[in-house]
XYZ file of C-alpha atoms in Angstrom:
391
model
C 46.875 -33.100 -14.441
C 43.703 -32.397 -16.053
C 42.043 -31.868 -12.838
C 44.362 -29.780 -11.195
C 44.412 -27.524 -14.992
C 40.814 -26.997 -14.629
C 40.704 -25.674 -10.919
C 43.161 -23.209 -12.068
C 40.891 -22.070 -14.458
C 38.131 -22.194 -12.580
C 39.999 -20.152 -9.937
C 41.049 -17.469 -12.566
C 37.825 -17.225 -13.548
C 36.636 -16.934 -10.268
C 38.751 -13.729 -9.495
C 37.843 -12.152 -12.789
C 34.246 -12.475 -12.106
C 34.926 -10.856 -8.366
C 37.079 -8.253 -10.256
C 34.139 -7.371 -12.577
C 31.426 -7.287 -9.727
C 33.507 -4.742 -7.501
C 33.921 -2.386 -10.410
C 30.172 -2.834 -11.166
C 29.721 -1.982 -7.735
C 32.130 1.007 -7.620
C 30.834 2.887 -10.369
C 27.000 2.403 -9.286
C 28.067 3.897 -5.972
C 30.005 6.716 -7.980
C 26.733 7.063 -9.939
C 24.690 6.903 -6.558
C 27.215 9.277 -5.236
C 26.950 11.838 -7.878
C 22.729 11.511 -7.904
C 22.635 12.266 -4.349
C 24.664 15.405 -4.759
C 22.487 16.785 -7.345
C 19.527 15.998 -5.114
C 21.134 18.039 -1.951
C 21.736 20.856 -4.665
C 18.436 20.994 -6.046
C 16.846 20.929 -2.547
C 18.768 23.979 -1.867
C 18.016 25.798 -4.933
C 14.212 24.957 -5.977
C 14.112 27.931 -8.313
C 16.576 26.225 -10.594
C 15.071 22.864 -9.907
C 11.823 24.397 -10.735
C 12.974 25.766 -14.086
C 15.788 23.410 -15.297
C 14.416 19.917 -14.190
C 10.819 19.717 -13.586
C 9.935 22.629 -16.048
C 12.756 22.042 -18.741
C 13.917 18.200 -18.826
C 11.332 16.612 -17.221
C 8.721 17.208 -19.644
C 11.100 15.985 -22.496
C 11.251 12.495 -19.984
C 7.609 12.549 -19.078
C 6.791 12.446 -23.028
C 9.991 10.023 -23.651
C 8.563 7.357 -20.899
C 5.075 7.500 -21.798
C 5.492 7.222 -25.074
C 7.366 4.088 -24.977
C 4.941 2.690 -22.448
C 2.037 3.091 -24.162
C 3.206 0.990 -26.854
C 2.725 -2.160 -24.594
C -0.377 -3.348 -23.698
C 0.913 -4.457 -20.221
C 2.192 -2.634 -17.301
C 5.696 -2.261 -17.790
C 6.099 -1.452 -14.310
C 4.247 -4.657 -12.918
C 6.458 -6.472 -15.684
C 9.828 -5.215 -14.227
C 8.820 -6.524 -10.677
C 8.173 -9.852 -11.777
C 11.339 -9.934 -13.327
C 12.891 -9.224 -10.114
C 10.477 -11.925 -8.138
C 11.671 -14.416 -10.813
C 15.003 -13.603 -10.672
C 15.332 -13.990 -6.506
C 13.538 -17.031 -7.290
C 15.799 -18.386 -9.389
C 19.069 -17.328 -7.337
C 17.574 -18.603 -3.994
C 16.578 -21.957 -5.436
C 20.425 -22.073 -6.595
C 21.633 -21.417 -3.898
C 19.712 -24.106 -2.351
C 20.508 -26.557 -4.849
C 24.609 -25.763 -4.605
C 24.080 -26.230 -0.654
C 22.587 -29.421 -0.763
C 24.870 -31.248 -3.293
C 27.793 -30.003 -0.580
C 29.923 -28.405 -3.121
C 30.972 -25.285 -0.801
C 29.697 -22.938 -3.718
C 26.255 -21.454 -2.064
C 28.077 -19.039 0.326
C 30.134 -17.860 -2.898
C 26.877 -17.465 -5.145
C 25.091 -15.611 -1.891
C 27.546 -13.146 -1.882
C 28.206 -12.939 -5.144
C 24.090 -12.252 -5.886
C 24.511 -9.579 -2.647
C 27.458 -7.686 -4.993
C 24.895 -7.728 -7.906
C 21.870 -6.538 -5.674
C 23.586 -4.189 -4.294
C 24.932 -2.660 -7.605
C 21.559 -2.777 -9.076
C 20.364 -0.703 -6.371
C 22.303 2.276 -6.873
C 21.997 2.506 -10.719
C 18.444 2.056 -9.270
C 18.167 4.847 -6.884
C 20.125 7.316 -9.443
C 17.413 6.376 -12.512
C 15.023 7.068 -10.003
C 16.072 10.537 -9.511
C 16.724 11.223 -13.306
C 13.556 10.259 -14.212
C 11.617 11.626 -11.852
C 12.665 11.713 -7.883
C 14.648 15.430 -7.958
C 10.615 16.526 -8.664
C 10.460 16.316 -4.853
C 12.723 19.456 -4.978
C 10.895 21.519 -7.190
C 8.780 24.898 -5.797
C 5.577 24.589 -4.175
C 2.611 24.432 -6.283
C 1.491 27.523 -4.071
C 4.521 29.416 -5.369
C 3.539 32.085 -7.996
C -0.341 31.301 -7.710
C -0.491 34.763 -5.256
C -2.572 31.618 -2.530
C -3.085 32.901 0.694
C -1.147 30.016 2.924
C -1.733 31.119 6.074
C -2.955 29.051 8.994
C -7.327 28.857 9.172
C -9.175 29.761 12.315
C -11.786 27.164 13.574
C -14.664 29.040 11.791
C -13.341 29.511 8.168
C -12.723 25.551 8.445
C -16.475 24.563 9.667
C -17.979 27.213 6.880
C -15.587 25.263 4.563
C -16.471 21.872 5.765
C -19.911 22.707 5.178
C -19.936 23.816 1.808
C -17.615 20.621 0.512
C -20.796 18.440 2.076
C -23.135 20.826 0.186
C -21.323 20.259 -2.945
C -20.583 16.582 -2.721
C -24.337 16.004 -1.551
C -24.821 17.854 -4.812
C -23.136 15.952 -7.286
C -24.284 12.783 -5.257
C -27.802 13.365 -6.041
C -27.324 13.226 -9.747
C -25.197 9.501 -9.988
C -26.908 6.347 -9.942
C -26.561 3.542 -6.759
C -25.845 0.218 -7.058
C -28.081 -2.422 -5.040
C -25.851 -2.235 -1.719
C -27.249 1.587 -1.830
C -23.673 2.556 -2.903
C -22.598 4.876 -5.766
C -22.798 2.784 -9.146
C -19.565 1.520 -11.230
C -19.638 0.932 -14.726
C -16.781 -1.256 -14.285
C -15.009 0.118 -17.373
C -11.307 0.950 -16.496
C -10.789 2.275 -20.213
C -13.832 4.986 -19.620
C -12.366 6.004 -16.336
C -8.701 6.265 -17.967
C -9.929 8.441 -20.598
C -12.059 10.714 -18.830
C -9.486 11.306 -16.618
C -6.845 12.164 -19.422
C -9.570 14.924 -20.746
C -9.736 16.700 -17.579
C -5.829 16.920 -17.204
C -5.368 17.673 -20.432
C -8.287 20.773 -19.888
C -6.265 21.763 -16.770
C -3.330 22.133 -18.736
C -4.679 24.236 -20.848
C -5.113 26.814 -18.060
C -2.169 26.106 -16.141
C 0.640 24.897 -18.149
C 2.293 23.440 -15.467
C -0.811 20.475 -15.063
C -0.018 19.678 -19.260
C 1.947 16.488 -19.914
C 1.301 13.515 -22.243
C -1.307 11.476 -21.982
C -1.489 9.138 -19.407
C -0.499 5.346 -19.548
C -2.897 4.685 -16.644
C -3.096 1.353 -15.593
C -5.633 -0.928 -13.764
C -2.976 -2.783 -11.368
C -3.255 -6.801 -11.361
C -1.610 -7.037 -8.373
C -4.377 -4.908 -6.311
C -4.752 -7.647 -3.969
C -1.430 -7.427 -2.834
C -1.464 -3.374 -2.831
C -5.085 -3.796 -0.443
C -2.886 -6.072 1.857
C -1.034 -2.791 2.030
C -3.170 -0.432 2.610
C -2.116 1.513 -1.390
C -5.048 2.841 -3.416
C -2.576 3.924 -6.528
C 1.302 4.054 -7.430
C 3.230 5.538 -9.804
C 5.654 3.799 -11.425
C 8.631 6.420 -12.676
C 10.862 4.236 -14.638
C 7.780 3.916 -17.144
C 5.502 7.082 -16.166
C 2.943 4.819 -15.436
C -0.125 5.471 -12.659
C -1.892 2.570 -11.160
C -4.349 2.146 -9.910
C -5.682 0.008 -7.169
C -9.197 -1.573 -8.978
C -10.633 -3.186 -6.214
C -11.860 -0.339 -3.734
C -15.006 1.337 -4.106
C -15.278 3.610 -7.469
C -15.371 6.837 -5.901
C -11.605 5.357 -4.062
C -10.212 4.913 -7.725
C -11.506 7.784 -9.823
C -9.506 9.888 -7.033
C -7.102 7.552 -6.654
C -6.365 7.660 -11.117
C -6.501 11.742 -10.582
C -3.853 11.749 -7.984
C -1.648 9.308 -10.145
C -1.636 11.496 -12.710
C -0.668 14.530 -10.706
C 2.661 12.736 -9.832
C 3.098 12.162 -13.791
C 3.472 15.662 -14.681
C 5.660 16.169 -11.857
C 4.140 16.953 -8.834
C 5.951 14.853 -5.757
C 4.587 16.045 -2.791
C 1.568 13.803 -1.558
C -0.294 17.155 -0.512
C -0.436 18.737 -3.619
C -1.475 15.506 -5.761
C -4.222 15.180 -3.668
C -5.112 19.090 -4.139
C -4.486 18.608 -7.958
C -6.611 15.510 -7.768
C -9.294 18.206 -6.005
C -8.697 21.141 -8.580
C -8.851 18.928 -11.933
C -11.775 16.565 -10.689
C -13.714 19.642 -9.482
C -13.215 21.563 -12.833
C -14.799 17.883 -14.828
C -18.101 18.295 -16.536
C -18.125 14.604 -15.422
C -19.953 14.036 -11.991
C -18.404 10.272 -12.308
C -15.201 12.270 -11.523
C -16.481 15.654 -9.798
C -18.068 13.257 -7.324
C -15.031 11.508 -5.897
C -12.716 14.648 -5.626
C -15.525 16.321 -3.556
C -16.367 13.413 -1.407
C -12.345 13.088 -0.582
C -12.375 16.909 0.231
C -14.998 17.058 2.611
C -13.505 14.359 4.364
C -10.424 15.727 4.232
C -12.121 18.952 5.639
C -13.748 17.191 8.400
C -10.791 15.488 9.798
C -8.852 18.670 9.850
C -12.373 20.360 11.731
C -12.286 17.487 14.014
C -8.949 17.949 14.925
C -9.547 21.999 15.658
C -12.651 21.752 16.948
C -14.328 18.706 18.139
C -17.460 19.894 18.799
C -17.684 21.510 15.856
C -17.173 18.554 13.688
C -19.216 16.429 15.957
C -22.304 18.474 15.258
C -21.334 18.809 11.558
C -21.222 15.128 11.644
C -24.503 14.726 12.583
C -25.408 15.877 8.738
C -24.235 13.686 6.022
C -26.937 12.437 4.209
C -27.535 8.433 3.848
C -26.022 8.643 0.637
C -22.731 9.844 1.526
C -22.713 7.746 4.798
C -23.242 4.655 2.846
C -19.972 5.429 0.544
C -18.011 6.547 3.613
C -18.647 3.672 5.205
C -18.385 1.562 2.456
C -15.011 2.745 1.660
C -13.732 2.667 6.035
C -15.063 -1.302 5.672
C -12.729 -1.835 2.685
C -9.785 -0.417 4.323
C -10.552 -2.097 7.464
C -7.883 -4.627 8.167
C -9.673 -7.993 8.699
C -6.880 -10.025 10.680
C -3.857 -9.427 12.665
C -1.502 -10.516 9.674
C -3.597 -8.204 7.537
C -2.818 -5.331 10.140
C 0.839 -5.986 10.702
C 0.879 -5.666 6.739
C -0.658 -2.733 6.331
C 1.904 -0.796 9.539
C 4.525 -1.448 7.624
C 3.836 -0.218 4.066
C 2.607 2.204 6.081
C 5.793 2.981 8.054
C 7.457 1.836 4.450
C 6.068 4.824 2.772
C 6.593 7.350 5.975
C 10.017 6.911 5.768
C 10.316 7.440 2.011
C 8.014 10.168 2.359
C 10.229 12.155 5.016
C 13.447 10.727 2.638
C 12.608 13.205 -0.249
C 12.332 16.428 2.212
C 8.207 15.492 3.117
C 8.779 15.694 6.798
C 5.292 15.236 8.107
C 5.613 11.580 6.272
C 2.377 9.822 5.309
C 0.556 12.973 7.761
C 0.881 14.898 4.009
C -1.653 13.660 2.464
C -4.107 15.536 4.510
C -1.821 18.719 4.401
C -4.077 19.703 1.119
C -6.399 21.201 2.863
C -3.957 23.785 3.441
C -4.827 24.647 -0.192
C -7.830 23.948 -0.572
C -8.437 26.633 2.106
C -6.558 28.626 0.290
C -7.715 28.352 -3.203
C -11.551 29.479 -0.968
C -10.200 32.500 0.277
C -10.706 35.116 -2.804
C -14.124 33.653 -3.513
C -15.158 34.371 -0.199
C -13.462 37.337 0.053
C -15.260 38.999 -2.941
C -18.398 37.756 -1.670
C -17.434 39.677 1.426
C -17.205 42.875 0.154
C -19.908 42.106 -2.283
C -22.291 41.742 0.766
């Protein structure tokens, strides 16, 4: 009698624990739901997204998250995911265990554990877009700025090629090497993170759409994992905090931190962090941070000259002094995949990321990135149109 009392029990309890999952389930796909509405709207209206979200609540969220972040002296966002790691551990070694003693339970847990996964991804996915994701939808940077956007002719992109090698040789010249004959590292993250918070915090004094609160940035402990994929930096959203990748060459993080921070104070698109990265670098008094941002943009440069005019950028290629070669090469040979587990790795965070990219409206995927030197064109033009009629 006792027996057969406690499998009724069990059995109600049972059903009220099913009961309770699908209504956890239902309202996170209500929430979900609702989220992706408001994203669809504010892709079709990025005035108002441009105003109401990433120029009116964001900031108040941006301030909020870092804030609270900053009071721990660990990543929150490397925290969260080895909650997650420890709690699949856990479940799947349940699992196992209930399978093994034969007592018909695992199949119930599994799917039980695929409700709660599955719930937890949609209050996921809508956080995601509260906190930060519906930036995606906002204007252009170029918007406002009066930035001539329009397509370069073979020429303007050599004579611009040329004078990012110019400057980076520049700025090169005056930085100290290390023994290997590459650029020298002081190795201190904390320098790097605050020298980097000065120059955005300058750059939002000119433009106040580059102010924010200081960055949380953080040197990532899991950087071997992020070289297996082929990540330099990440931003976390859930705790506004950048990371950074610490194992690449230092000219690979300082630009890496820069472009972090861009998507802190709201700016989505891959393109325009990377031209942010570019503008606020450039504008340092620093050269440990005005070299990196003008290495990345003559590269940049060149690729897009090698892929208008070959023979242009072969000759062009011909110039790079040792110097630069040695940190361009230093930096390919880090990024070079060593083995083909290492390569199949790094395809799909790459393929990973496309498909997220092209997911928020970026439909040239990881391509983006190297879509700021549509600005960085752009941002020449007056320059060297004054010095045009000047002539």
């Amino acid at each position: 009698m006792l027996r057969q009392d406690w499998r009724v029990r069990r059995a109600a309890a049972l059903r009220a624990g099913w009961k309770a999952r699908r209504r956890g389930l239902l309202l996170s796909f209500v929430a979900f739901a609702c989220v992706a509405l408001v994203r669809v709207a504010a892709g079709a209206a990025p005035e108002w997204t441009e105003s109401s979200y990433s120029r009116g609540l964001y900031p108040w969220i941006q301030r909020t998250l870092s804030f609270a972040s900053g009071l721990s002296p660990w990543s929150l966002g490397e925290l969260s995911l080895l909650a997650v790691f420890v709690w699949l551990a856990w479940r799947i070694v349940g699992i196992a265990r209930e399978r093994m003693r034969g007592t018909g339970r695992a199949l119930e847990l599994a799917c039980a554990d695929a409700l709660r996964a599955l719930t937890l991804a949609g209050w996921i996915f809508s956080l995601y877009m509260l906190a930060w994701g519906l930036n995606h939808a906002r204007l252009p940077y170029s918007h406002g700025t009066g930035l001539d956007m329009r397509a370069a002719d073979a020429q303007e992109l050599e004579d611009a090629t040329r004078e990012g090698l110019q400057r980076a040789q520049e700025l090169r010249a005056s930085l100290p090497e290390s023994p290997d004959g590459t650029v020298a590292s002081d190795g201190d993250f904390e320098r790097l993170a605050s020298s980097v918070a000065r120059a955005w915090e300058r750059a939002g004094l000119v433009d106040a759409r580059l102010a924010g609160a200081e960055p949380v940035l953080r040197d990532c402990t899991l950087s071997f994992a992020m070289k297996l994929g082929g990540i330099s930096g990440i931003y976390w959203p859930f705790s506004a905090e950048p990371h950074v990748n610490t194992l690449p060459p230092v000219h690979q993080r300082v630009f890496s931190a820069l472009h972090e921070v861009a998507h802190q104070r709201g700016f989505a698109r891959e393109d325009e962090a990377n031209f942010l990265a570019v503008l606020v670098g450039s504008a340092s008094d620093d050269p440990t941070l005005a070299y990196p941002v003008a290495l990345t943009a003559f590269r940049e440069l060149h690729r897009s000259l090698r892929s208008a005019a070959p023979a242009r950028a072969t000759a062009l290629a011909i110039g790079p002094p040792p110097a630069l070669r040695r940190d361009i090469d230093a930096l390919i040979a880090f990024w070079t995949p060593r083995s083909p587990t290492q390569q199949a790795l790094r395809s799909l965070s790459t393929q990973v990321n496309d498909t997220y990219l092209k997911s928020q409206g970026q439909r040239l995927g990881v391509a983006s990135y190297g879509r700021m030197v549509d600005l960085l064109l752009a941002q020449r033009r007056p320059r060297t149109k004054l010095e045009s009629e000047l002539r």
